[in-house]
Each structure stands twice: as C-alpha cells, then as structure tokens.
XYZ file of C-alpha atoms in Angstrom:
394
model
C 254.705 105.144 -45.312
C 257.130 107.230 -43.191
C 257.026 104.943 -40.771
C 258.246 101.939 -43.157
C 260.706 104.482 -44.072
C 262.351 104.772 -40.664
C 262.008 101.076 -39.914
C 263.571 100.825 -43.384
C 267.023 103.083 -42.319
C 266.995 101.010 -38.591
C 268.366 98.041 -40.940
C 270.450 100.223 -42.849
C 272.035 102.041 -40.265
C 272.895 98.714 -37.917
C 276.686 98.162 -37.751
C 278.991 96.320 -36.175
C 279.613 98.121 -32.466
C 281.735 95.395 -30.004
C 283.586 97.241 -27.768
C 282.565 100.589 -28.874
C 281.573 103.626 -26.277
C 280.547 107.237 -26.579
C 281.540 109.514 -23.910
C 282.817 113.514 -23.828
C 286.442 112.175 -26.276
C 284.257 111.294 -29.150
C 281.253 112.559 -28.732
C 279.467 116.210 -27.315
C 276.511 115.039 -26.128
C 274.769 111.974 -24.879
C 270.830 111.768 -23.764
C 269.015 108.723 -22.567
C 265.591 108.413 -23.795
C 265.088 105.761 -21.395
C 268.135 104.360 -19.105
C 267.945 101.261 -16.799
C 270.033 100.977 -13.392
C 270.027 98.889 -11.250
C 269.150 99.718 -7.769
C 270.376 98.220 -3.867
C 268.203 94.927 -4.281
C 269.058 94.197 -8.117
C 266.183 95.417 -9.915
C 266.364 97.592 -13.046
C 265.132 100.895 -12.537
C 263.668 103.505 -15.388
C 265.013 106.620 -15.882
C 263.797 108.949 -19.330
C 265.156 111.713 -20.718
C 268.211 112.363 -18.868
C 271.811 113.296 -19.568
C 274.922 110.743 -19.197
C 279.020 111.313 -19.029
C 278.729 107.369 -21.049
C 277.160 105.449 -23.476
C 278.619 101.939 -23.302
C 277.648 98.350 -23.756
C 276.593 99.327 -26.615
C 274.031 96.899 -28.623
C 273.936 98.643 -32.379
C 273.713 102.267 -34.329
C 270.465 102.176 -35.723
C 269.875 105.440 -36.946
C 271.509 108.963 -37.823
C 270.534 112.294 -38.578
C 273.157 113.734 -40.979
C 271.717 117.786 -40.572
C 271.860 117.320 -36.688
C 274.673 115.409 -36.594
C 273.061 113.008 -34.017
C 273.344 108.878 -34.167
C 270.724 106.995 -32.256
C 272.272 104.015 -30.322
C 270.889 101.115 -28.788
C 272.868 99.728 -25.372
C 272.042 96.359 -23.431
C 270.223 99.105 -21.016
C 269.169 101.872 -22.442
C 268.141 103.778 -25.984
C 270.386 107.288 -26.241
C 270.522 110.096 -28.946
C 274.506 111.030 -29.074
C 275.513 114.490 -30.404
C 278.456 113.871 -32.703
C 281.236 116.754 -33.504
C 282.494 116.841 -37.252
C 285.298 114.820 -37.100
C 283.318 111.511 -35.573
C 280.457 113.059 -37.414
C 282.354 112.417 -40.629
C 283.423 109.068 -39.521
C 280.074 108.191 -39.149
C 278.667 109.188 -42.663
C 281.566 107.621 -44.301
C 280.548 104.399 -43.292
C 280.066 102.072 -46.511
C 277.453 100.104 -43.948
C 275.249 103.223 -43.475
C 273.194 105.140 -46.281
C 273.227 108.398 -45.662
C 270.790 109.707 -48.347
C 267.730 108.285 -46.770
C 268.853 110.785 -43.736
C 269.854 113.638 -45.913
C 266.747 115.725 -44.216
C 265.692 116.031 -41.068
C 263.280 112.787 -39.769
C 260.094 113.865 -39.042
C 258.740 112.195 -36.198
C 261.663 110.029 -35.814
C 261.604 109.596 -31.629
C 257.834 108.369 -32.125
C 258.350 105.989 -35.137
C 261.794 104.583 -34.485
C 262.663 105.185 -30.705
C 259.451 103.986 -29.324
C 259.992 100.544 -30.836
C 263.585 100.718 -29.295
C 261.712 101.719 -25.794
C 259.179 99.009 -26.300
C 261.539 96.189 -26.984
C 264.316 97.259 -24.156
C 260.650 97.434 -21.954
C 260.173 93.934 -22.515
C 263.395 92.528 -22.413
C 263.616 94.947 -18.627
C 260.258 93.358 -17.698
C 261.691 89.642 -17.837
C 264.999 90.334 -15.966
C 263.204 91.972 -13.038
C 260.346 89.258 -12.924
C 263.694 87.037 -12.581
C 264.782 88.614 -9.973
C 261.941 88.912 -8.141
C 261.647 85.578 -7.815
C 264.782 84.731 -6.595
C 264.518 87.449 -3.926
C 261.025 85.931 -3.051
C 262.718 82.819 -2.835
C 265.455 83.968 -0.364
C 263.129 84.601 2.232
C 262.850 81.568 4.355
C 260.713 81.082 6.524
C 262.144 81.910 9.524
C 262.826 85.546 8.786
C 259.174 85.040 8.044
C 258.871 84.788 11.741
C 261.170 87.530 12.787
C 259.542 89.913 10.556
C 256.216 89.221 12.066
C 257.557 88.899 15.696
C 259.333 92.691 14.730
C 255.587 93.843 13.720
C 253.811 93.110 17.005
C 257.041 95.035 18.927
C 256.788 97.806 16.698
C 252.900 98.103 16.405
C 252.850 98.127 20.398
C 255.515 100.496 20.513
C 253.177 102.762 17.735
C 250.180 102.397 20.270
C 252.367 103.999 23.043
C 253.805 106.522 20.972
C 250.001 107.678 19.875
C 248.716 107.697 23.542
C 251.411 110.162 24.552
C 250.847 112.080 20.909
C 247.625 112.596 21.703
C 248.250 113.506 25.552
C 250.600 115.892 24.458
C 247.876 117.150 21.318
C 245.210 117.920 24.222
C 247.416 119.754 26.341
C 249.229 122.006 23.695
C 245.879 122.771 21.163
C 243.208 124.772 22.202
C 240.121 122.827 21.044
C 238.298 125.584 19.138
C 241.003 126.062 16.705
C 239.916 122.768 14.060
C 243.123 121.751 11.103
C 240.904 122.318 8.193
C 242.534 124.515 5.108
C 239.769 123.061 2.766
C 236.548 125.398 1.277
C 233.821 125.768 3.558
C 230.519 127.742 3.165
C 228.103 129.146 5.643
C 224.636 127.768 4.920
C 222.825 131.108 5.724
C 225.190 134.094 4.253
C 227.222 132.323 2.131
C 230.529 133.659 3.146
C 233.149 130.697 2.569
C 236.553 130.360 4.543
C 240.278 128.476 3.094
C 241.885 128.906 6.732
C 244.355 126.529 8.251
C 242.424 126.338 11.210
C 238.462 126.756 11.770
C 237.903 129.362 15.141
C 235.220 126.384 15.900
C 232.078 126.711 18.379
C 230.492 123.751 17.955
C 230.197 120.657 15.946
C 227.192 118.658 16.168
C 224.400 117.213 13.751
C 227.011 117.060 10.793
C 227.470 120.652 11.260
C 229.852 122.920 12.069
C 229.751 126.518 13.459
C 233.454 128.412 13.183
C 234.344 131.727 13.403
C 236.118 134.473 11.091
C 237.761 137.510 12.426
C 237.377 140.121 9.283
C 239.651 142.980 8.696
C 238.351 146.436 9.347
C 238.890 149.773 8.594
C 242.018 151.743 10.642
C 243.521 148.530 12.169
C 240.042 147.309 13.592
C 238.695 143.798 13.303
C 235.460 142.223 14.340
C 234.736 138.507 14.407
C 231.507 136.883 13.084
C 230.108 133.466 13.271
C 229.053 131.063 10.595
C 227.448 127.651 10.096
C 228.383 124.711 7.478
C 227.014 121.459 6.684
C 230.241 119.056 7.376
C 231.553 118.426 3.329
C 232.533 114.462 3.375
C 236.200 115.341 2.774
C 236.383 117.030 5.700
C 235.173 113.925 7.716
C 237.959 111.740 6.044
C 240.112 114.309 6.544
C 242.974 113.326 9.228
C 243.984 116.098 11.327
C 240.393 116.761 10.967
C 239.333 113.933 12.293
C 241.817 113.518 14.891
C 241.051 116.812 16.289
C 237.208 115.449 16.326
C 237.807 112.784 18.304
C 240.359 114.443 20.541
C 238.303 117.436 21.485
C 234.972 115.756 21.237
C 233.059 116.783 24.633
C 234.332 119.958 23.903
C 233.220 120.219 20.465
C 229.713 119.149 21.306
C 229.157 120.791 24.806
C 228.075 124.061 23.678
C 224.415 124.631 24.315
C 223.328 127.449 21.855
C 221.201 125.934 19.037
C 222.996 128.503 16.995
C 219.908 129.059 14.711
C 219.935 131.214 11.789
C 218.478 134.298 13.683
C 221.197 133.509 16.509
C 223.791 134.065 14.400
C 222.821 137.079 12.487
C 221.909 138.778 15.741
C 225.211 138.104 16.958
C 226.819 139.236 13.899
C 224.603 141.968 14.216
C 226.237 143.405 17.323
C 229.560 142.606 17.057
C 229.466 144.502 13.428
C 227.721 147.303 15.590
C 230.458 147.432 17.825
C 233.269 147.566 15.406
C 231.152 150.596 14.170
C 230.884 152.313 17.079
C 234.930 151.621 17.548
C 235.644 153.011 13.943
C 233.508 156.273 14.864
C 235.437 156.889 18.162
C 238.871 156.938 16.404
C 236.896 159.275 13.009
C 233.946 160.957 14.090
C 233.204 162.461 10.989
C 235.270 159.932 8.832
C 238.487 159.204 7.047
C 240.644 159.133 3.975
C 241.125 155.426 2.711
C 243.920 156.704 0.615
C 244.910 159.745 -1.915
C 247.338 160.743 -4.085
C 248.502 163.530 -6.852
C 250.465 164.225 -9.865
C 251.905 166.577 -11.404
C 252.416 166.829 -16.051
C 250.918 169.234 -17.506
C 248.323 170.594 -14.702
C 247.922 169.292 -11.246
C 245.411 165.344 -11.119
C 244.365 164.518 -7.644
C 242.318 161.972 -5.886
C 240.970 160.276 -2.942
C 238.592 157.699 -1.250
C 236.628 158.908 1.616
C 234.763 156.708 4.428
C 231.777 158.288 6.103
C 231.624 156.927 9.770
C 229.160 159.938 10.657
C 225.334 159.081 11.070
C 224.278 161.785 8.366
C 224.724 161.569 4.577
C 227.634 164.071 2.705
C 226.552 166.414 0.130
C 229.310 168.138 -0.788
C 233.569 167.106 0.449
C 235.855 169.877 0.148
C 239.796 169.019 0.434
C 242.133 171.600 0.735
C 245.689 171.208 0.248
C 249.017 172.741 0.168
C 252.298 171.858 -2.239
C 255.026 172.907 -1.342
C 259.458 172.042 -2.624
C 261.749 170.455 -0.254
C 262.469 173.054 1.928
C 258.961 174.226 2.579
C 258.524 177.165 0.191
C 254.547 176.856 -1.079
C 254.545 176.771 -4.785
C 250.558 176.206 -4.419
C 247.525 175.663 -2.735
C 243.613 174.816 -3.470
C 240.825 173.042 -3.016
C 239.236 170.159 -4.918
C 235.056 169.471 -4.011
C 233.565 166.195 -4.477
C 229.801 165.698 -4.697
C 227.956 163.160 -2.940
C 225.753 161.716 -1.950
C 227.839 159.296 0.778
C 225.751 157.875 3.195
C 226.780 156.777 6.761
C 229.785 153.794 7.023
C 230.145 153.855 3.203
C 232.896 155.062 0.894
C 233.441 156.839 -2.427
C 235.886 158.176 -4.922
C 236.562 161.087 -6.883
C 239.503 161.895 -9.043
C 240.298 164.806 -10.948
C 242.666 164.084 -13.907
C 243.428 167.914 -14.885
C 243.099 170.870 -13.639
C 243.250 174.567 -13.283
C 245.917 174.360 -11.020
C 249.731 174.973 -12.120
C 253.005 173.902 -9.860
C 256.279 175.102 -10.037
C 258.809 172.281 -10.942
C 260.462 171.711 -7.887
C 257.210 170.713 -5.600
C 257.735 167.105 -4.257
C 254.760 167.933 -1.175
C 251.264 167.822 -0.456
C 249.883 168.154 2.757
C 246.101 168.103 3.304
C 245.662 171.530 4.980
C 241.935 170.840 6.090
C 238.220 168.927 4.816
C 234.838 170.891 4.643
C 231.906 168.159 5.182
C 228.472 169.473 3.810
C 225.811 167.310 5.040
C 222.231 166.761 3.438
C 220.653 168.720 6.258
C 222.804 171.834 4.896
C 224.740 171.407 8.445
C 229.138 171.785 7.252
C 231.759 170.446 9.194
C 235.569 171.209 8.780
C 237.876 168.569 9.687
C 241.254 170.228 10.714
C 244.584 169.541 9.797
C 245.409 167.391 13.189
C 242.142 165.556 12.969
C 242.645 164.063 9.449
C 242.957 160.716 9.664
C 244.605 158.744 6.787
C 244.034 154.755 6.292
C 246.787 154.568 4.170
C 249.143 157.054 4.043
C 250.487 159.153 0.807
C-alpha cells in the first residue's frame, strides 16, 4: 500500500521544469543517487551517491519531503535528492501542481519505493545509448587498423619475451634461492608450527613438499633457527612469485640430498635448541628477570617474572631491593620471597599486591640490591647486584 502511495505522489509532484537548474543560488545541497558521465570514448559512466555543484537538464520534480525540505528530481542523466533552503523551500510547497499533504510526514522507505524505479528506468534508457555507441565504435574500426593492431602485438609480445629473459637474469643474480615469496599459511606436517612470512628460509622442495626454516626469538637478544616440513597447499603452486621462484631456482631447490625425515628434523631442532640453551646460560648462569615492576598507594605491590637457566630446580627466590627519592636518600628497603618450584629453562611469576612495607612520598627508585636462589637440594645462591640481569628493563 505504501508503495502505491509513493507511486501515487510521483504523479502528483511532476511539474513543468524546461530550463530549470539547481545549483548552490537556489538550492544547499545536491546528491546524485546515481549520475551518468560520459567518459574519453563516449560511453556513459555510473557514478552513486555522490555530491554535485549542479543539477541541470533537468527531466521533472517527482517528489518532495516537506519536514526535510528535500525535492527529488529526475535529469536526462541522473536521479538527485536537492536540499532546499526556506525561501525555494516555500516556493516549492506553494505550488498549486504539487500536494503537499500526502508529504506532510516523513516517507518511509521513500529511496527504495520511489528512487529505485527512477534508477531502474534511467538504467535502461543508459543501457540503450551505450549499446549505440558501442556499435558505432565497433564499426569504426576498419580493417586495416585491424592489421596494425595485430602487427603492434607480435612487436610488443617479442619485446615482452626479451624483457622477461633479462628479468629473470637479473632475478637469479640478485635473490638468494633459499629465500621462497610466499606470505600465505603454511604448517609443518610433524610439529605443527605454521609460518605467515614474506619469504620461506627454504631447504628443499621436492615430492610436493617443502622444508623452510624459522629463526624464533629467544630470551636476552638470542635466536635459534629450526626447520620444518609442509605438504605444498595448491595455492601456493598457482601462486606467481611462487612459482616463478620454482622454476628459477629449480636445481637448487631440489639438489639437497637430506631426506629430511621426521627424526632428521627433530634431531636437528634438537641441537640447535640445545645450543641456544647453552648460549642463554653463558650470558645467566643462574638465570634472569624477564621483567618487574612496583607501586606505591597505600603499602608497597611488587612483582616479577623469573627464568631459570640453571640445571637444578628453585625452591625458594628471595629479591631484595632498595627505594630510594631523587637524590639518593633510602626511604626503604626489603625483601620479597617467592616459592617455587621452577625447574631448569622455565619461568614463573609472583606478585605481591600489598604489603608490610611503607614509603615515604617522595621515592621515585627501586634498585634490585641482590637475589637469594634456594635450590631443591637445599644448596642457596646469591646473585649480586652487578650480576642481575634484566630482559626488560624497569
């Protein structure tokens, strides 16, 4: 029924509209709900939902909305909503051609009922004048730039085969082979670890397989690389730089002569993780602080993370610190003990929300004065002062 309504006031509201244009002297606004220009070669292009400076050759007013002030207008072109101030507004409703009353409350669903036939009718009428002039461009051709077109294919199609033999001389001699475009999920068949990088650190590809490398973050700076193997996913095979690379690289891809077998690869994972172990445990013997921090309210909160690179389990971890104000007076000091257990190259937290401790007001410093390690075999170690080693720093 509502949409009988608004076909209903699209009668009403047409008027008489030669000559007629809406721009920023009679109007404050003006937006296309669909706009046709033309483009280089003559064909009408779609635009929707955009702003214009003019409304002009204009067809017919087929519609107003008297509490938004807003006629809807119909060009040769284009279907526009046009934002009218009160003077024009007034114009408008005093129209003896339009009936105001059947607008006298907002339309509900007005752009869908009303503005889509508009669309659909300007669509059609759009349709036949570019089918028109599509044909008369087709015909313009003749068929001897027929010919030169085809005779300006072969040139360019030999000069693209040059081009590509020096692209790829110059691709071999700038890339290093083991480092594959990829950028796309990948999952190791045995471990299950999955990579995203740009580029695969590749050992081999062969059997619809793929081995690649990942060099993994450690603690204090350190990394250590480990190797993984992947069934080939079919979008990486129709994957271009992917495949270029393939083809490229392909001796070198394929020469390696490991079988890189599931027990291959974990033993050499193995002892590269072993290494980066025995790294980590030069720099912190007896282990490090990942990070800590304290505040001060109402009594003094503290709290840390604590890495264990020593071959024994922790009991007990003892922290002593030191506050002191801006110009080094101590306003307190103390101890907080965390209990275990932590076993070797593993972490764990401890935090202490209150306390027993009070600071003066002016303390802005802690310092981390020393670290008493109980072990499970009742053996302690302290950790000095210059030997505490801090991941990241407070």
């Amino acid at each position: 029924m509502k949409r009988i309504i608004l076909l209903l006031a699209v009668a009403v509201f047409a008027i008489s509209t030669k000559g007629q244009q809406y721009d920023s002297s009679n109007s404050l606004k003006r937006r296309a709900f669909v706009q046709y220009t033309k483009n280089a070669k003559g064909m009408y292009e779609k635009k929707e939902d955009v702003t214009v400076d003019v409304v002009s050759n204009i067809v017919r007013l087929y519609a107003y909305n008297k509490n938004t002030k807003e006629v809807y207008v119909e060009t040769k072109y284009g279907n526009y909503v046009v934002s009218l101030d009160e003077e024009n507004a007034k114009k408008v409703e005093k129209n003896k051609n339009l009936n105001l009353d059947v607008f006298s409350v907002p339309i509900s669903g007005f752009e869908l009922a009303v503005a889509e036939d508009v669309n659909a009718n300007l669509a059609k009428k759009i349709e036949e004048l570019n089918l028109a002039r599509q044909a008369e461009l087709t015909d313009s051709i003749n068929q001897e730039q027929k010919k030169i077109e085809y005779a300006s294919k072969r040139k360019q199609d030999s000069i693209d085969a040059v081009n590509k033999l020096q692209e790829d001389k110059i691709y071999t001699t700038t890339k290093d082979w083991r480092l594959v475009p990829s950028g796309m999920y990948l999952m190791c068949n045995f471990c299950r670890e999955f990579t995203r990088d740009n580029e695969l650190l590749c050992f081999k590809i062969a059997n619809d397989s793929i081995v690649w490398g990942k060099v993994n973050e450690g603690h204090l700076g350190l990394t250590y690389l480990s190797i993984h193997k992947s069934s080939i996913p079919d979008y990486f095979k129709y994957d271009r730089k992917f495949k270029r690379h393939c083809e490229l690289f392909r001796d070198s891809l394929c020469a390696d002569s490991a079988d890189f077998s599931e027990k291959f690869i974990e033993e050499f994972n193995d002892a590269h993780l072993l290494y980066y172990a025995e790294k980590l445990k030069a720099i912190a013997p007896y282990g490090f602080f990942i990070n800590w921090g304290w505040d001060y309210k109402y009594s003094l909160s503290f709290n840390f993370e604590y890495y264990n690179t020593n071959k024994k389990t922790i009991k007990y971890i003892e922290v002593f610190w030191v506050i002191k104000n801006d110009v080094g007076d101590t306003r307190n000091s103390g101890s907080f003990k965390g209990t275990g257990p932590l076993e070797s190259f593993s972490s764990a937290s401890w935090k202490w929300d209150y306390s027993n401790y009070r600071i003066a007001g002016d303390a802005t410093n802690m310092d981390i004065t020393k670290v008493i390690l109980t072990y499970m075999d009742g053996f302690t170690k302290v950790v000095g002062k210059n030997s505490v080693i801090v991941e990241y720093g407070n």
